[in-house]
GROMACS .gro file of C-alpha atoms in nm:
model
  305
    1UNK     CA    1   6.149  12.491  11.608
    2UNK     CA    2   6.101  12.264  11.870
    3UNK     CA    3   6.337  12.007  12.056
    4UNK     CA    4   6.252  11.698  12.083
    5UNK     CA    5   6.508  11.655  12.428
    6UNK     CA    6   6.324  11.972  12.592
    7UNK     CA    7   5.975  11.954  12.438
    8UNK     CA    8   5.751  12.255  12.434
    9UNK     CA    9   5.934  12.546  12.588
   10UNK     CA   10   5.783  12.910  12.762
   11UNK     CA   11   5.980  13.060  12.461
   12UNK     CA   12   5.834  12.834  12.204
   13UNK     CA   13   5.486  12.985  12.345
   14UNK     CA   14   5.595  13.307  12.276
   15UNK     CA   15   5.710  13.278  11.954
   16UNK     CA   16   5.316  13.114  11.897
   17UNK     CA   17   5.188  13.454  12.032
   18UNK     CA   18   5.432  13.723  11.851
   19UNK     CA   19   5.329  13.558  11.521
   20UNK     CA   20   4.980  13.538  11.601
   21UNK     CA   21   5.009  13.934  11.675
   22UNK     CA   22   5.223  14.013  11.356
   23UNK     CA   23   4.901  13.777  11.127
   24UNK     CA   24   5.143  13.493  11.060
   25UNK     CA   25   4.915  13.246  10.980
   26UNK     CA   26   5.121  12.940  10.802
   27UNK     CA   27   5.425  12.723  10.938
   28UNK     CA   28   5.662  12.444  10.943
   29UNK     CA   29   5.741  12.295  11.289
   30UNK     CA   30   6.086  12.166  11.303
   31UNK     CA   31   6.140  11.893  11.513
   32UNK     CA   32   6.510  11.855  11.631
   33UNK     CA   33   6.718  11.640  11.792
   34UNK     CA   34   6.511  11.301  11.706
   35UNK     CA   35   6.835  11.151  11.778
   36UNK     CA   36   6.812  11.248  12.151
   37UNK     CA   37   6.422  11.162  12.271
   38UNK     CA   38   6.123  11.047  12.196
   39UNK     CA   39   5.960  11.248  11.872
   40UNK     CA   40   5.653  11.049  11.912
   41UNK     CA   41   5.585  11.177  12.197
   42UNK     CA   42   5.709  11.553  12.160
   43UNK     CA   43   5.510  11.579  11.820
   44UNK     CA   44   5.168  11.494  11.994
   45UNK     CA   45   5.287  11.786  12.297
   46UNK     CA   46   5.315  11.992  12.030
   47UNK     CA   47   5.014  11.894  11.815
   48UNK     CA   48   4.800  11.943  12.170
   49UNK     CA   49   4.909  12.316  12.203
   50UNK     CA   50   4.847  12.355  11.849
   51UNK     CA   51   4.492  12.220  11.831
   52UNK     CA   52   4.296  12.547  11.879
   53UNK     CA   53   4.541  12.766  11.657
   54UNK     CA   54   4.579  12.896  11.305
   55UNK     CA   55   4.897  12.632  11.302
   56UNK     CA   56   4.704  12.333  11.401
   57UNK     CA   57   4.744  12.157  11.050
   58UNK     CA   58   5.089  12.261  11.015
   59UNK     CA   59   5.332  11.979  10.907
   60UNK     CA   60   5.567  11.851  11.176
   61UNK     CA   61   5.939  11.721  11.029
   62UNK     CA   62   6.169  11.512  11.264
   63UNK     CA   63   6.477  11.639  11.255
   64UNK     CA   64   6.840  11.556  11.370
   65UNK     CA   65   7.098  11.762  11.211
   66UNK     CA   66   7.416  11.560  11.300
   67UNK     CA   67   7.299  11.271  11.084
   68UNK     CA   68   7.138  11.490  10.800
   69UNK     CA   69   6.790  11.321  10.899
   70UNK     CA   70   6.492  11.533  10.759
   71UNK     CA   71   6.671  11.868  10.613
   72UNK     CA   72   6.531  11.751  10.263
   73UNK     CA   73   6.182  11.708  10.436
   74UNK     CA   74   6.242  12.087  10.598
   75UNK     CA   75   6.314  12.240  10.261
   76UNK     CA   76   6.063  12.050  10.054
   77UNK     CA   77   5.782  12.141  10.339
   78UNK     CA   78   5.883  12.502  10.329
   79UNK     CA   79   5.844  12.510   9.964
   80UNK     CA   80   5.509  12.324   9.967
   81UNK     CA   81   5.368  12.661  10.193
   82UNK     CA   82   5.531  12.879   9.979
   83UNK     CA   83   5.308  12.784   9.686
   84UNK     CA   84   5.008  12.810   9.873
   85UNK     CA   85   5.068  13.185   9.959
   86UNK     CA   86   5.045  13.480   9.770
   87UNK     CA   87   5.354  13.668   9.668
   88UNK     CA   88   5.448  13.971   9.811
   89UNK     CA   89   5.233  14.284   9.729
   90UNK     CA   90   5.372  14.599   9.549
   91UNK     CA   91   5.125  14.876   9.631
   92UNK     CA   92   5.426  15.141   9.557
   93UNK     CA   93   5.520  15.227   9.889
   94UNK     CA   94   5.868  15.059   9.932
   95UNK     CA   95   6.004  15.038  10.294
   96UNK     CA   96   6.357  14.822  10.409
   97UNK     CA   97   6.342  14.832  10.782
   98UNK     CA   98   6.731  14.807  10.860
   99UNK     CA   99   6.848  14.519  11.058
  100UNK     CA  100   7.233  14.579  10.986
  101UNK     CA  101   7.443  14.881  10.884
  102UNK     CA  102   7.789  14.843  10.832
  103UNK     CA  103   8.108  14.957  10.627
  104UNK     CA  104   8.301  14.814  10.319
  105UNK     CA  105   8.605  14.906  10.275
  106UNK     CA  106   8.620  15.097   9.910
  107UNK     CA  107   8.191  15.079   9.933
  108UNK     CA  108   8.120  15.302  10.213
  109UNK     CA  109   7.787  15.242  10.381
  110UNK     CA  110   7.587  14.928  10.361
  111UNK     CA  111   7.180  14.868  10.488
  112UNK     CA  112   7.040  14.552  10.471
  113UNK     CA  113   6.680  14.454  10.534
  114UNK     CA  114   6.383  14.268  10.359
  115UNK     CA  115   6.199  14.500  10.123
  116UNK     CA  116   5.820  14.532  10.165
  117UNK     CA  117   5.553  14.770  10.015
  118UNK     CA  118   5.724  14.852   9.679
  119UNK     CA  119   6.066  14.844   9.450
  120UNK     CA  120   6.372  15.029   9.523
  121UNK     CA  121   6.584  15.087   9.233
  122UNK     CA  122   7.002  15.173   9.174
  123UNK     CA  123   7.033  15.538   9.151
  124UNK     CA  124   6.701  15.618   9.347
  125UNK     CA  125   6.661  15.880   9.566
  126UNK     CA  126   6.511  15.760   9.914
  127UNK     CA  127   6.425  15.877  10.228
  128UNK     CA  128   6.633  15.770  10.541
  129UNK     CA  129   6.368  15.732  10.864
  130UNK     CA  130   6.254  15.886  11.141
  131UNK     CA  131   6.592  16.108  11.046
  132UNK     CA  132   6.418  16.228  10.732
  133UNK     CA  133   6.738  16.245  10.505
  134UNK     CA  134   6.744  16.215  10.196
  135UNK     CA  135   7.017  16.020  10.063
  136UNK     CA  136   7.088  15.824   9.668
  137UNK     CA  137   7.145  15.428   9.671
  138UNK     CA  138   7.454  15.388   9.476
  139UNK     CA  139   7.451  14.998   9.457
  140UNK     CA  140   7.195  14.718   9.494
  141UNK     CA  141   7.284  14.360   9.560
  142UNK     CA  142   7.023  14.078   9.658
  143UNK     CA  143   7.220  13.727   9.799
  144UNK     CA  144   7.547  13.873   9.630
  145UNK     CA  145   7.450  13.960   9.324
  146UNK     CA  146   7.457  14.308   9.174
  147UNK     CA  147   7.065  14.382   9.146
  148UNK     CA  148   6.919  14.696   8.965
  149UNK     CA  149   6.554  14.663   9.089
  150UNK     CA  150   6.483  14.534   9.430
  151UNK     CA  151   6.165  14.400   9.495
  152UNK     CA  152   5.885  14.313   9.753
  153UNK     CA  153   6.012  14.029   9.953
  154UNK     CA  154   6.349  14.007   9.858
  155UNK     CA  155   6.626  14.027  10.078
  156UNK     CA  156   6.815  14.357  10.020
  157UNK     CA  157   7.154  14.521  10.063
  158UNK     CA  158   7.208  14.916   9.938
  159UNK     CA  159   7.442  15.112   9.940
  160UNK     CA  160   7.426  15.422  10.080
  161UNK     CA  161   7.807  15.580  10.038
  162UNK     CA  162   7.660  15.911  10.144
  163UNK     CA  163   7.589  15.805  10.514
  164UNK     CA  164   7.759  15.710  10.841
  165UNK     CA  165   7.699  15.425  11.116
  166UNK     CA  166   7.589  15.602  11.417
  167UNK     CA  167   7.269  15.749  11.637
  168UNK     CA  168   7.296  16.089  11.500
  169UNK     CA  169   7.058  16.236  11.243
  170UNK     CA  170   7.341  16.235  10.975
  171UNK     CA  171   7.377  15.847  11.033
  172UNK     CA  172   7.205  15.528  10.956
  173UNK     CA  173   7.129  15.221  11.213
  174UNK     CA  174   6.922  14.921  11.277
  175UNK     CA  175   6.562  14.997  11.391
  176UNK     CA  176   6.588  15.279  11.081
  177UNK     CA  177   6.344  15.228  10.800
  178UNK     CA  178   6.446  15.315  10.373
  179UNK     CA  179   6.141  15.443  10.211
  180UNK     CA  180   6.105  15.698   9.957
  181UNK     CA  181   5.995  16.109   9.974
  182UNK     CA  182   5.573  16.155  10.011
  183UNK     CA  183   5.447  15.793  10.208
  184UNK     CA  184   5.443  16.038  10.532
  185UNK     CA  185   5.628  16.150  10.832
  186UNK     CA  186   5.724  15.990  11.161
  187UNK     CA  187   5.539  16.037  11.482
  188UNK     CA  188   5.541  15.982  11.811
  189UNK     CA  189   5.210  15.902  11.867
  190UNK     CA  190   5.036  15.585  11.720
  191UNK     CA  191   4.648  15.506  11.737
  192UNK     CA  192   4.643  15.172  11.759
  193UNK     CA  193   4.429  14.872  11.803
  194UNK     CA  194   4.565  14.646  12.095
  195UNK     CA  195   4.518  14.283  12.157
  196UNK     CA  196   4.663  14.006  12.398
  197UNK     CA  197   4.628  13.647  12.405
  198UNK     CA  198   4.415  13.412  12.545
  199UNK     CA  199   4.686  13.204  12.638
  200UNK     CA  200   4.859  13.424  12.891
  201UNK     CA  201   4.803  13.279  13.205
  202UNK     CA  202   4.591  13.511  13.446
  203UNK     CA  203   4.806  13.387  13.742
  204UNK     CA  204   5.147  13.500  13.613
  205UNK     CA  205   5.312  13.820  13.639
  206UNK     CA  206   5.282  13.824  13.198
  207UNK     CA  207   4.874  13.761  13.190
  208UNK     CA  208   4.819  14.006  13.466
  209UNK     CA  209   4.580  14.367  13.301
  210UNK     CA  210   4.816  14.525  13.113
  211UNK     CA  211   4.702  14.919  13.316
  212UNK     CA  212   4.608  15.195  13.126
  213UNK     CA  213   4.906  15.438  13.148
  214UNK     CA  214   5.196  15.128  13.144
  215UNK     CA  215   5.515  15.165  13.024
  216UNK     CA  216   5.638  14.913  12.756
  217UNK     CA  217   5.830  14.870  12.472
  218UNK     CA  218   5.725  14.897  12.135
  219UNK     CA  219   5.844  14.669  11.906
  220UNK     CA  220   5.787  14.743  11.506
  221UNK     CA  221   5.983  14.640  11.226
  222UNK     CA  222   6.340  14.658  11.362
  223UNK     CA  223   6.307  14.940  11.590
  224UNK     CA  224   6.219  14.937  11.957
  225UNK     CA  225   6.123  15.224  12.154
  226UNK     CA  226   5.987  15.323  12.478
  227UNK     CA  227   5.621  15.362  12.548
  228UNK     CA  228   5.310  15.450  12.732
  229UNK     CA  229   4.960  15.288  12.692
  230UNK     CA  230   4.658  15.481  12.682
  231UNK     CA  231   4.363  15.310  12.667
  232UNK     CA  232   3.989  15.465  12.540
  233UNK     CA  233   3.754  15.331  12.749
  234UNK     CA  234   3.882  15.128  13.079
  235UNK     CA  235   4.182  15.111  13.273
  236UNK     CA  236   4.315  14.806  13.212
  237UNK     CA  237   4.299  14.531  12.945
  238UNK     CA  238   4.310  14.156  13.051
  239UNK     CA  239   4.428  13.880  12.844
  240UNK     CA  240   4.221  13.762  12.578
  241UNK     CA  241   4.064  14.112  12.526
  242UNK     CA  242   4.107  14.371  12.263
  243UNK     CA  243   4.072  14.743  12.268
  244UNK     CA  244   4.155  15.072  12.082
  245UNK     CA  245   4.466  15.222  12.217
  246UNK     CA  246   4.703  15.542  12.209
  247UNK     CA  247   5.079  15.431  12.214
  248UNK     CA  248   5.241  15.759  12.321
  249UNK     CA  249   5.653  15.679  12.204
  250UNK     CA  250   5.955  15.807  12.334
  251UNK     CA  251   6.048  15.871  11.981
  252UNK     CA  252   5.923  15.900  11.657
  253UNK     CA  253   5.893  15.586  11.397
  254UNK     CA  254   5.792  15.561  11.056
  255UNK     CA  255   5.477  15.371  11.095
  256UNK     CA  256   5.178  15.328  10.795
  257UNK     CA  257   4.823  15.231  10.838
  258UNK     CA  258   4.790  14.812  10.893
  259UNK     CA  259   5.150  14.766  11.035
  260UNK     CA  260   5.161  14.509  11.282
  261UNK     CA  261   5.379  14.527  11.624
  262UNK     CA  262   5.460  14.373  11.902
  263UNK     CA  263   5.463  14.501  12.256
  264UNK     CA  264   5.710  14.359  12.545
  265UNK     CA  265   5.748  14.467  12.945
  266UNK     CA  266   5.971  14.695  13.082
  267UNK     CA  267   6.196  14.414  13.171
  268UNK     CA  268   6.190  14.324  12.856
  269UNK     CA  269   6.189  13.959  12.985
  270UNK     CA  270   5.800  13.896  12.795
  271UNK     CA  271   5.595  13.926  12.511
  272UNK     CA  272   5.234  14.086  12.650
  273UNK     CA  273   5.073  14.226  12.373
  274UNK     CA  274   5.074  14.288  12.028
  275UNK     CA  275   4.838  14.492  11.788
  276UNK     CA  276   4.790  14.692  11.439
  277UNK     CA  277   4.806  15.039  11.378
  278UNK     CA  278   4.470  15.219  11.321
  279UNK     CA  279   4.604  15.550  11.254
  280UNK     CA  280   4.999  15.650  11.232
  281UNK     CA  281   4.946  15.997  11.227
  282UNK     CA  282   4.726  15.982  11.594
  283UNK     CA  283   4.680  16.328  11.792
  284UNK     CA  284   4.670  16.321  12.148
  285UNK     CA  285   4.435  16.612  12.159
  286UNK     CA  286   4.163  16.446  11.944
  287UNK     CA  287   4.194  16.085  12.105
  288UNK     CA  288   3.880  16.096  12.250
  289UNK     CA  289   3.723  16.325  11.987
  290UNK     CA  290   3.370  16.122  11.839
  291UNK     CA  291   3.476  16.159  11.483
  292UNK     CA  292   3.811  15.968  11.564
  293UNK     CA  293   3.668  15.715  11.726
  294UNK     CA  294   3.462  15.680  11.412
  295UNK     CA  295   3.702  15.622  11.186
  296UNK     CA  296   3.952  15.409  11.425
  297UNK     CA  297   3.630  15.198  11.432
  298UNK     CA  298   3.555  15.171  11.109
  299UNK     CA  299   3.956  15.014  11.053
  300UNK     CA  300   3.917  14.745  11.335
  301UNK     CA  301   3.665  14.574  11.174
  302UNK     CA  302   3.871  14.590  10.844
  303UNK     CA  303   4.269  14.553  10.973
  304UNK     CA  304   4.368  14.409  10.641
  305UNK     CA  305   4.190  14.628  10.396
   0.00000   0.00000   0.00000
């Protein structure tokens, strides 16, 4: 989304770069506010800092929501990408990665989240993570109806009348992830490949080398956690480079092989990195071991298989 009374913004450059890092590679650009500036001129600003992305053919629809102008373009734009892309996958390992817990009155607990990875069905045992609880969905509902299967992609509520809202193990919060018993455990640890743009800026304090031994925050699914970068083979990684990385976490996630993330300063003021996870299971004892390295290897130069 872009305003056409502010133009391109250092947020709307950030939000390029997080969904270049989490292998977004279609979009709509929303032009709003038409009814305040000049859209002629804002949609070539944005079709310049486009031009050498995967977005540079994306449609641009002029926008202004006080008169109703273009929200029929908007809808029939998103639903021309849609049919272009595949649907989502079910390779039978379900996750929900909770962004909202709350209470119902006569209900009890309730998680919502997009499903990924698999089905999750009413009656189900699943596992509650990094707490590793097991815990039976009583109730399914997708947009407010009363669901028995949910599915990959759809937006999911369950609930979970066994479970509190809290930051104990006994409780359930955002940042938490739904999956089921035997997909793994969490860690703390995360071999990872890491990558930054080529559009940070070398002269601002965001492009500067991200240092080998930095502390960050790790950003994956809905959960953010403190980290430290350790990098393989130099001390410091400048934008526009890529290298194999331990992420050593002040807690453990529920991470899989693939999963994409997004890393942000200890300010937490900017986006600086973002990666995919090579191995969710990583060792800091056998890091630097040959036969790792192998294998971490071997999955950069396949991250989607």
């Amino acid at each position: 989304i872009v305003a056409a009374d502010d133009g391109w913004m250092p947020q709307t450059e950030e939000h390029l770069q997080i969904l270049t890092y989490l292998g977004v590679n279609r979009a709509v650009i929303a032009l709003t506010k038409i009814d305040l500036a000049n859209a002629d001129r804002v949609a070539a600003e944005i079709c310049s800092q486009l031009r050498e992305t995967l977005f540079a053919d994306s449609p641009i629809v002029p926008t202004a929501a006080p008169t109703g102008d273009g929200i029929e373009d908007i809808k029939h734009a998103i639903a021309e990408q849609l049919t272009q892309i595949k649907s989502a996958g079910d390779i039978e390992k379900p996750r929900l990665f909770v962004d909202r817990a709350f209470t119902l009155r006569g209900i009890g607990t309730v998680a919502t989240g997009t499903l990924v990875g698999g089905q999750l069905q009413r009656g189900q045992e699943v596992m509650v993570q990094p707490q590793n609880r097991s815990v039976r969905i009583r109730s399914i509902q997708n947009h407010g109806r009363d669901v028995e299967i949910a599915r990959p992609g759809m937006r999911t509520a369950i609930n979970l009348p066994e479970l509190e809202i809290g930051h104990d193990a006994e409780s359930i919060k955002r940042g938490d992830t739904l999956t089921i018993a035997g997909l793994g455990a969490p860690n703390a640890t995360l071999d990872v490949l890491l990558e930054r743009s080529p559009r940070l800026h070398a002269n601002t304090s965001v492009g500067r080398p991200l240092k080998n031994g930095a502390s960050v925050y790790l950003h994956h699914g809905t959960s953010r956690v403190g980290a430290k970068v350790t990098l393989f083979e130099r001390e410091s990684l400048a934008a526009g480079s890529r290298a194999i990385a331990q992420l050593r976490l002040e807690s453990p996630i529920f991470a899989m092989l693939g999963d994409r993330f997004v890393i942000r300063d200890p300010s937490e003021q900017h986006t600086i990195a973002g990666g995919v996870v090579l191995d969710p299971d990583g060792d800091r004892n056998n890091f630097r071991h040959s036969k790792q390295l192998d294998l971490l290897r071997a999955r950069v130069e396949t991250p989607d298989d």
